[in-house]
Amino acid sequence: VDQAWKDTYLSSFVSFSGAFGGTPGTLIQGATYRDPFPEAIDAATYHDFVQSLGAVFWMLPYANLYANRLFVSTPTESYNASQFEQLFADQGAGAVAQMIADFEPYRYIQPPGVATYCVFGYNVSTPQNITFTTSDWHGSFEIGYNPNGDNSVLIEGLQMCDVWRTQQPQPARSFPIANMLHANDVHTQQAINVLLEALNVTAH
């Protein structure tokens, strides 16, 4: 929608645990053969199913935010956030590589253009990268962790209000909450208070 529509109909935007920079969790889902439901479905079938879901790859870590950070390594190759298309091509997942190529020009989220409140947790160990121990994509792998995120999204992706503050005339405020897990905002009074402030409602 255009800015005139926002000015007329929107007062503010409140984000709880916004994954604005993508999340390495989707990379772990899409690039490995980890099966969270082994009693119900075999790993290969689950892997093929995940690779058919465009939404998974839409949420890969954003290249413009994570620059040259390495997210996947093998004994012979490494891939940063701008090399996911090549990663999946190397895995033989041509359809996924094409999805990523098609998505990439549209994935960056523009500043909301209204008063914005970003509520998020931090200081929680969060999956960040995958290291395959062999060059066999079906083989074993290890997940590396970053100490600062919300257990799903890395801190850089959560702090987008700090970026938007310099890109829009409307206020953009961050409300970090230590040790709050991803999506636990709805159970956290401090987060609820931010929403009530945006709605101009007094908590009782």
mmCIF file of C-alpha atoms in Angstrom:
data_model
loop_
_atom_site.group_PDB
_atom_site.id
_atom_site.type_symbol
_atom_site.label_atom_id
_atom_site.label_comp_id
_atom_site.label_asym_id
_atom_site.label_seq_id
_atom_site.Cartn_x
_atom_site.Cartn_y
_atom_site.Cartn_z
ATOM 1 C CA VAL A 1 0.000 0.000 0.000
ATOM 2 C CA ASP A 2 1.140 3.575 -0.525
ATOM 3 C CA GLN A 3 2.090 6.086 2.164
ATOM 4 C CA ALA A 4 -1.158 8.029 1.848
ATOM 5 C CA TRP A 5 -3.130 4.894 2.747
ATOM 6 C CA LYS A 6 -0.895 4.236 5.753
ATOM 7 C CA ASP A 7 -1.249 7.843 6.921
ATOM 8 C CA THR A 8 -5.034 7.529 6.735
ATOM 9 C CA TYR A 9 -5.659 4.079 8.182
ATOM 10 C CA LEU A 10 -2.660 3.018 10.300
ATOM 11 C CA SER A 11 -1.631 4.485 13.607
ATOM 12 C CA SER A 12 1.315 2.202 14.374
ATOM 13 C CA PHE A 13 2.892 -1.189 13.802
ATOM 14 C CA VAL A 14 3.873 -3.465 16.699
ATOM 15 C CA SER A 15 6.126 -6.428 15.988
ATOM 16 C CA PHE A 16 6.557 -9.328 18.402
ATOM 17 C CA SER A 17 9.707 -11.381 17.674
ATOM 18 C CA GLY A 18 9.884 -10.146 14.094
ATOM 19 C CA ALA A 19 12.208 -12.324 11.983
ATOM 20 C CA PHE A 20 12.934 -9.431 9.634
ATOM 21 C CA GLY A 21 16.370 -10.719 8.658
ATOM 22 C CA GLY A 22 15.353 -14.326 8.144
ATOM 23 C CA THR A 23 16.404 -17.184 10.397
ATOM 24 C CA PRO A 24 19.095 -19.859 10.198
ATOM 25 C CA GLY A 25 16.489 -22.352 11.406
ATOM 26 C CA THR A 26 14.961 -22.477 7.942
ATOM 27 C CA LEU A 27 18.385 -23.206 6.490
ATOM 28 C CA ILE A 28 18.801 -26.109 8.888
ATOM 29 C CA GLN A 29 15.387 -27.418 7.851
ATOM 30 C CA GLY A 30 16.036 -27.103 4.145
ATOM 31 C CA ALA A 31 19.688 -28.102 3.814
ATOM 32 C CA THR A 32 19.956 -31.092 6.152
ATOM 33 C CA TYR A 33 18.296 -34.452 6.562
ATOM 34 C CA ARG A 34 17.350 -33.824 10.173
ATOM 35 C CA ASP A 35 13.979 -35.462 10.797
ATOM 36 C CA PRO A 36 11.936 -34.072 13.708
ATOM 37 C CA PHE A 37 9.266 -36.777 13.273
ATOM 38 C CA PRO A 38 11.197 -40.056 12.832
ATOM 39 C CA GLU A 39 8.345 -42.126 14.207
ATOM 40 C CA ALA A 40 5.991 -40.802 11.514
ATOM 41 C CA ILE A 41 8.068 -40.094 8.402
ATOM 42 C CA ASP A 42 11.510 -41.049 7.121
ATOM 43 C CA ALA A 43 14.186 -38.389 6.789
ATOM 44 C CA ALA A 44 14.384 -38.411 2.978
ATOM 45 C CA THR A 45 10.626 -37.976 2.559
ATOM 46 C CA TYR A 46 10.546 -35.178 5.113
ATOM 47 C CA HIS A 47 13.506 -33.491 3.412
ATOM 48 C CA ASP A 48 11.780 -33.609 0.010
ATOM 49 C CA PHE A 49 8.603 -32.197 1.544
ATOM 50 C CA VAL A 50 10.430 -29.275 3.179
ATOM 51 C CA GLN A 51 12.206 -28.479 -0.069
ATOM 52 C CA SER A 52 8.826 -28.065 -1.770
ATOM 53 C CA LEU A 53 7.798 -25.240 0.591
ATOM 54 C CA GLY A 54 8.629 -21.815 -0.762
ATOM 55 C CA ALA A 55 7.965 -20.144 2.586
ATOM 56 C CA VAL A 56 10.912 -21.993 4.145
ATOM 57 C CA PHE A 57 13.373 -20.490 1.686
ATOM 58 C CA TRP A 58 11.775 -17.044 1.784
ATOM 59 C CA MET A 59 12.953 -16.939 5.403
ATOM 60 C CA LEU A 60 16.615 -17.751 4.763
ATOM 61 C CA PRO A 61 19.021 -15.251 6.380
ATOM 62 C CA TYR A 62 19.122 -12.049 4.328
ATOM 63 C CA ALA A 63 22.301 -11.395 2.375
ATOM 64 C CA ASN A 64 22.033 -7.624 2.792
ATOM 65 C CA LEU A 65 21.963 -8.000 6.578
ATOM 66 C CA TYR A 66 24.446 -10.801 7.230
ATOM 67 C CA ALA A 67 26.922 -9.895 4.470
ATOM 68 C CA ASN A 68 29.778 -12.411 4.384
ATOM 69 C CA ARG A 69 28.918 -14.424 7.499
ATOM 70 C CA LEU A 70 29.371 -18.132 6.830
ATOM 71 C CA PHE A 71 26.273 -20.245 7.437
ATOM 72 C CA VAL A 72 27.213 -23.603 5.898
ATOM 73 C CA SER A 73 30.571 -25.385 5.707
ATOM 74 C CA THR A 74 31.784 -28.730 4.386
ATOM 75 C CA PRO A 75 35.353 -30.088 4.328
ATOM 76 C CA THR A 76 35.778 -28.496 0.879
ATOM 77 C CA GLU A 77 33.258 -25.640 0.562
ATOM 78 C CA SER A 78 31.695 -22.829 2.571
ATOM 79 C CA TYR A 79 28.639 -20.681 1.878
ATOM 80 C CA ASN A 80 27.694 -17.240 3.127
ATOM 81 C CA ALA A 81 24.305 -15.539 3.031
ATOM 82 C CA SER A 82 24.730 -14.484 -0.595
ATOM 83 C CA GLN A 83 25.563 -18.028 -1.731
ATOM 84 C CA PHE A 84 22.459 -19.999 -0.801
ATOM 85 C CA GLU A 85 21.454 -20.414 -4.429
ATOM 86 C CA GLN A 86 24.813 -22.073 -5.097
ATOM 87 C CA LEU A 87 24.492 -24.179 -1.933
ATOM 88 C CA PHE A 88 21.278 -25.804 -3.069
ATOM 89 C CA ALA A 89 22.526 -26.155 -6.636
ATOM 90 C CA ASP A 90 25.527 -28.043 -5.229
ATOM 91 C CA GLN A 91 23.125 -30.243 -3.269
ATOM 92 C CA GLY A 92 21.318 -31.121 -6.484
ATOM 93 C CA ALA A 93 18.215 -29.189 -5.451
ATOM 94 C CA GLY A 94 17.792 -27.178 -8.620
ATOM 95 C CA ALA A 95 14.165 -26.272 -7.903
ATOM 96 C CA VAL A 96 15.163 -24.758 -4.554
ATOM 97 C CA ALA A 97 18.034 -22.844 -6.146
ATOM 98 C CA GLN A 98 15.594 -21.405 -8.682
ATOM 99 C CA MET A 99 13.128 -20.417 -5.938
ATOM 100 C CA ILE A 100 15.885 -18.555 -4.135
ATOM 101 C CA ALA A 101 16.907 -16.765 -7.316
ATOM 102 C CA ASP A 102 13.281 -15.762 -7.944
ATOM 103 C CA PHE A 103 12.704 -14.610 -4.351
ATOM 104 C CA GLU A 104 15.867 -12.631 -3.742
ATOM 105 C CA PRO A 105 14.944 -9.316 -5.420
ATOM 106 C CA TYR A 106 11.775 -9.067 -3.277
ATOM 107 C CA ARG A 107 12.820 -10.315 0.159
ATOM 108 C CA TYR A 108 14.152 -7.136 1.746
ATOM 109 C CA ILE A 109 11.503 -5.579 3.992
ATOM 110 C CA GLN A 110 11.089 -1.849 3.494
ATOM 111 C CA PRO A 111 10.624 0.504 6.477
ATOM 112 C CA PRO A 112 6.982 0.287 7.625
ATOM 113 C CA GLY A 113 6.327 4.005 7.202
ATOM 114 C CA VAL A 114 4.329 4.284 10.434
ATOM 115 C CA ALA A 115 5.268 4.548 14.103
ATOM 116 C CA THR A 116 6.923 1.192 14.777
ATOM 117 C CA TYR A 117 7.557 -0.820 17.927
ATOM 118 C CA CYS A 118 9.888 -3.859 17.767
ATOM 119 C CA VAL A 119 9.622 -6.180 20.767
ATOM 120 C CA PHE A 120 12.082 -9.075 20.908
ATOM 121 C CA GLY A 121 14.088 -11.320 23.171
ATOM 122 C CA TYR A 122 17.862 -11.485 23.279
ATOM 123 C CA ASN A 123 20.721 -13.148 25.125
ATOM 124 C CA VAL A 124 19.401 -16.614 24.210
ATOM 125 C CA SER A 125 21.550 -19.237 22.486
ATOM 126 C CA THR A 126 20.385 -19.412 18.848
ATOM 127 C CA PRO A 127 21.296 -21.771 15.975
ATOM 128 C CA GLN A 128 23.554 -19.963 13.516
ATOM 129 C CA ASN A 129 25.472 -22.272 11.185
ATOM 130 C CA ILE A 130 25.819 -25.836 9.923
ATOM 131 C CA THR A 131 29.072 -27.766 9.549
ATOM 132 C CA PHE A 132 28.861 -30.964 7.534
ATOM 133 C CA THR A 133 31.544 -33.369 8.752
ATOM 134 C CA THR A 134 31.871 -35.007 5.327
ATOM 135 C CA SER A 135 31.202 -33.889 1.761
ATOM 136 C CA ASP A 136 28.157 -36.175 1.711
ATOM 137 C CA TRP A 137 25.077 -33.968 2.150
ATOM 138 C CA HIS A 138 23.279 -36.984 3.659
ATOM 139 C CA GLY A 139 25.979 -37.387 6.277
ATOM 140 C CA SER A 140 26.399 -36.105 9.789
ATOM 141 C CA PHE A 141 26.524 -32.425 10.649
ATOM 142 C CA GLU A 142 26.933 -30.133 13.617
ATOM 143 C CA ILE A 143 24.962 -27.000 14.429
ATOM 144 C CA GLY A 144 26.845 -23.989 15.749
ATOM 145 C CA TYR A 145 25.181 -21.523 18.100
ATOM 146 C CA ASN A 146 25.356 -17.780 18.616
ATOM 147 C CA PRO A 147 24.854 -16.639 22.234
ATOM 148 C CA ASN A 148 22.763 -13.633 21.232
ATOM 149 C CA GLY A 149 19.354 -14.183 19.672
ATOM 150 C CA ASP A 150 15.928 -15.419 20.759
ATOM 151 C CA ASN A 151 16.441 -19.156 20.072
ATOM 152 C CA SER A 152 15.179 -18.718 16.501
ATOM 153 C CA VAL A 153 16.337 -15.360 15.100
ATOM 154 C CA LEU A 154 19.796 -13.842 15.419
ATOM 155 C CA ILE A 155 20.071 -10.454 17.090
ATOM 156 C CA GLU A 156 20.794 -8.564 13.835
ATOM 157 C CA GLY A 157 17.461 -9.668 12.386
ATOM 158 C CA LEU A 158 15.601 -8.675 15.523
ATOM 159 C CA GLN A 159 17.046 -5.154 15.688
ATOM 160 C CA MET A 160 15.557 -3.874 12.433
ATOM 161 C CA CYS A 161 13.840 -0.978 14.209
ATOM 162 C CA ASP A 162 17.333 0.433 14.762
ATOM 163 C CA VAL A 163 17.856 0.366 10.994
ATOM 164 C CA TRP A 164 14.421 1.727 10.132
ATOM 165 C CA ARG A 165 14.892 4.624 12.546
ATOM 166 C CA THR A 166 17.366 6.095 10.069
ATOM 167 C CA GLN A 167 15.195 5.331 7.017
ATOM 168 C CA GLN A 168 11.784 6.763 7.879
ATOM 169 C CA PRO A 169 10.553 10.007 9.454
ATOM 170 C CA GLN A 170 8.165 8.171 11.794
ATOM 171 C CA PRO A 171 9.557 6.922 15.129
ATOM 172 C CA ALA A 172 10.884 3.366 15.328
ATOM 173 C CA ARG A 173 11.617 2.017 18.796
ATOM 174 C CA SER A 174 13.227 -1.212 19.984
ATOM 175 C CA PHE A 175 12.134 -2.999 23.153
ATOM 176 C CA PRO A 176 14.632 -5.798 23.849
ATOM 177 C CA ILE A 177 13.726 -8.189 26.656
ATOM 178 C CA ALA A 178 16.571 -10.271 28.073
ATOM 179 C CA ASN A 179 16.235 -14.065 27.933
ATOM 180 C CA MET A 180 12.796 -14.047 26.292
ATOM 181 C CA LEU A 181 12.365 -16.887 23.813
ATOM 182 C CA HIS A 182 11.025 -16.383 20.285
ATOM 183 C CA ALA A 183 7.234 -15.846 20.253
ATOM 184 C CA ASN A 184 7.020 -15.769 24.051
ATOM 185 C CA ASP A 185 6.091 -12.081 23.826
ATOM 186 C CA VAL A 186 2.413 -12.939 24.176
ATOM 187 C CA HIS A 187 3.142 -14.455 27.592
ATOM 188 C CA THR A 188 5.388 -11.611 28.789
ATOM 189 C CA GLN A 189 3.847 -8.637 30.568
ATOM 190 C CA GLN A 190 6.641 -6.284 29.515
ATOM 191 C CA ALA A 191 5.854 -7.043 25.867
ATOM 192 C CA ILE A 192 2.104 -6.690 26.407
ATOM 193 C CA ASN A 193 2.717 -3.283 27.970
ATOM 194 C CA VAL A 194 4.406 -2.104 24.764
ATOM 195 C CA LEU A 195 1.356 -3.177 22.758
ATOM 196 C CA LEU A 196 -0.948 -1.371 25.161
ATOM 197 C CA GLU A 197 1.175 1.766 24.864
ATOM 198 C CA ALA A 198 0.865 1.629 21.091
ATOM 199 C CA LEU A 199 -2.906 1.283 21.466
ATOM 200 C CA ASN A 200 -2.973 4.094 24.039
ATOM 201 C CA VAL A 201 -4.482 1.738 26.592
ATOM 202 C CA THR A 202 -3.513 1.702 30.260
ATOM 203 C CA ALA A 203 -2.639 -1.664 31.815
ATOM 204 C CA HIS A 204 -4.481 -2.632 35.005
#
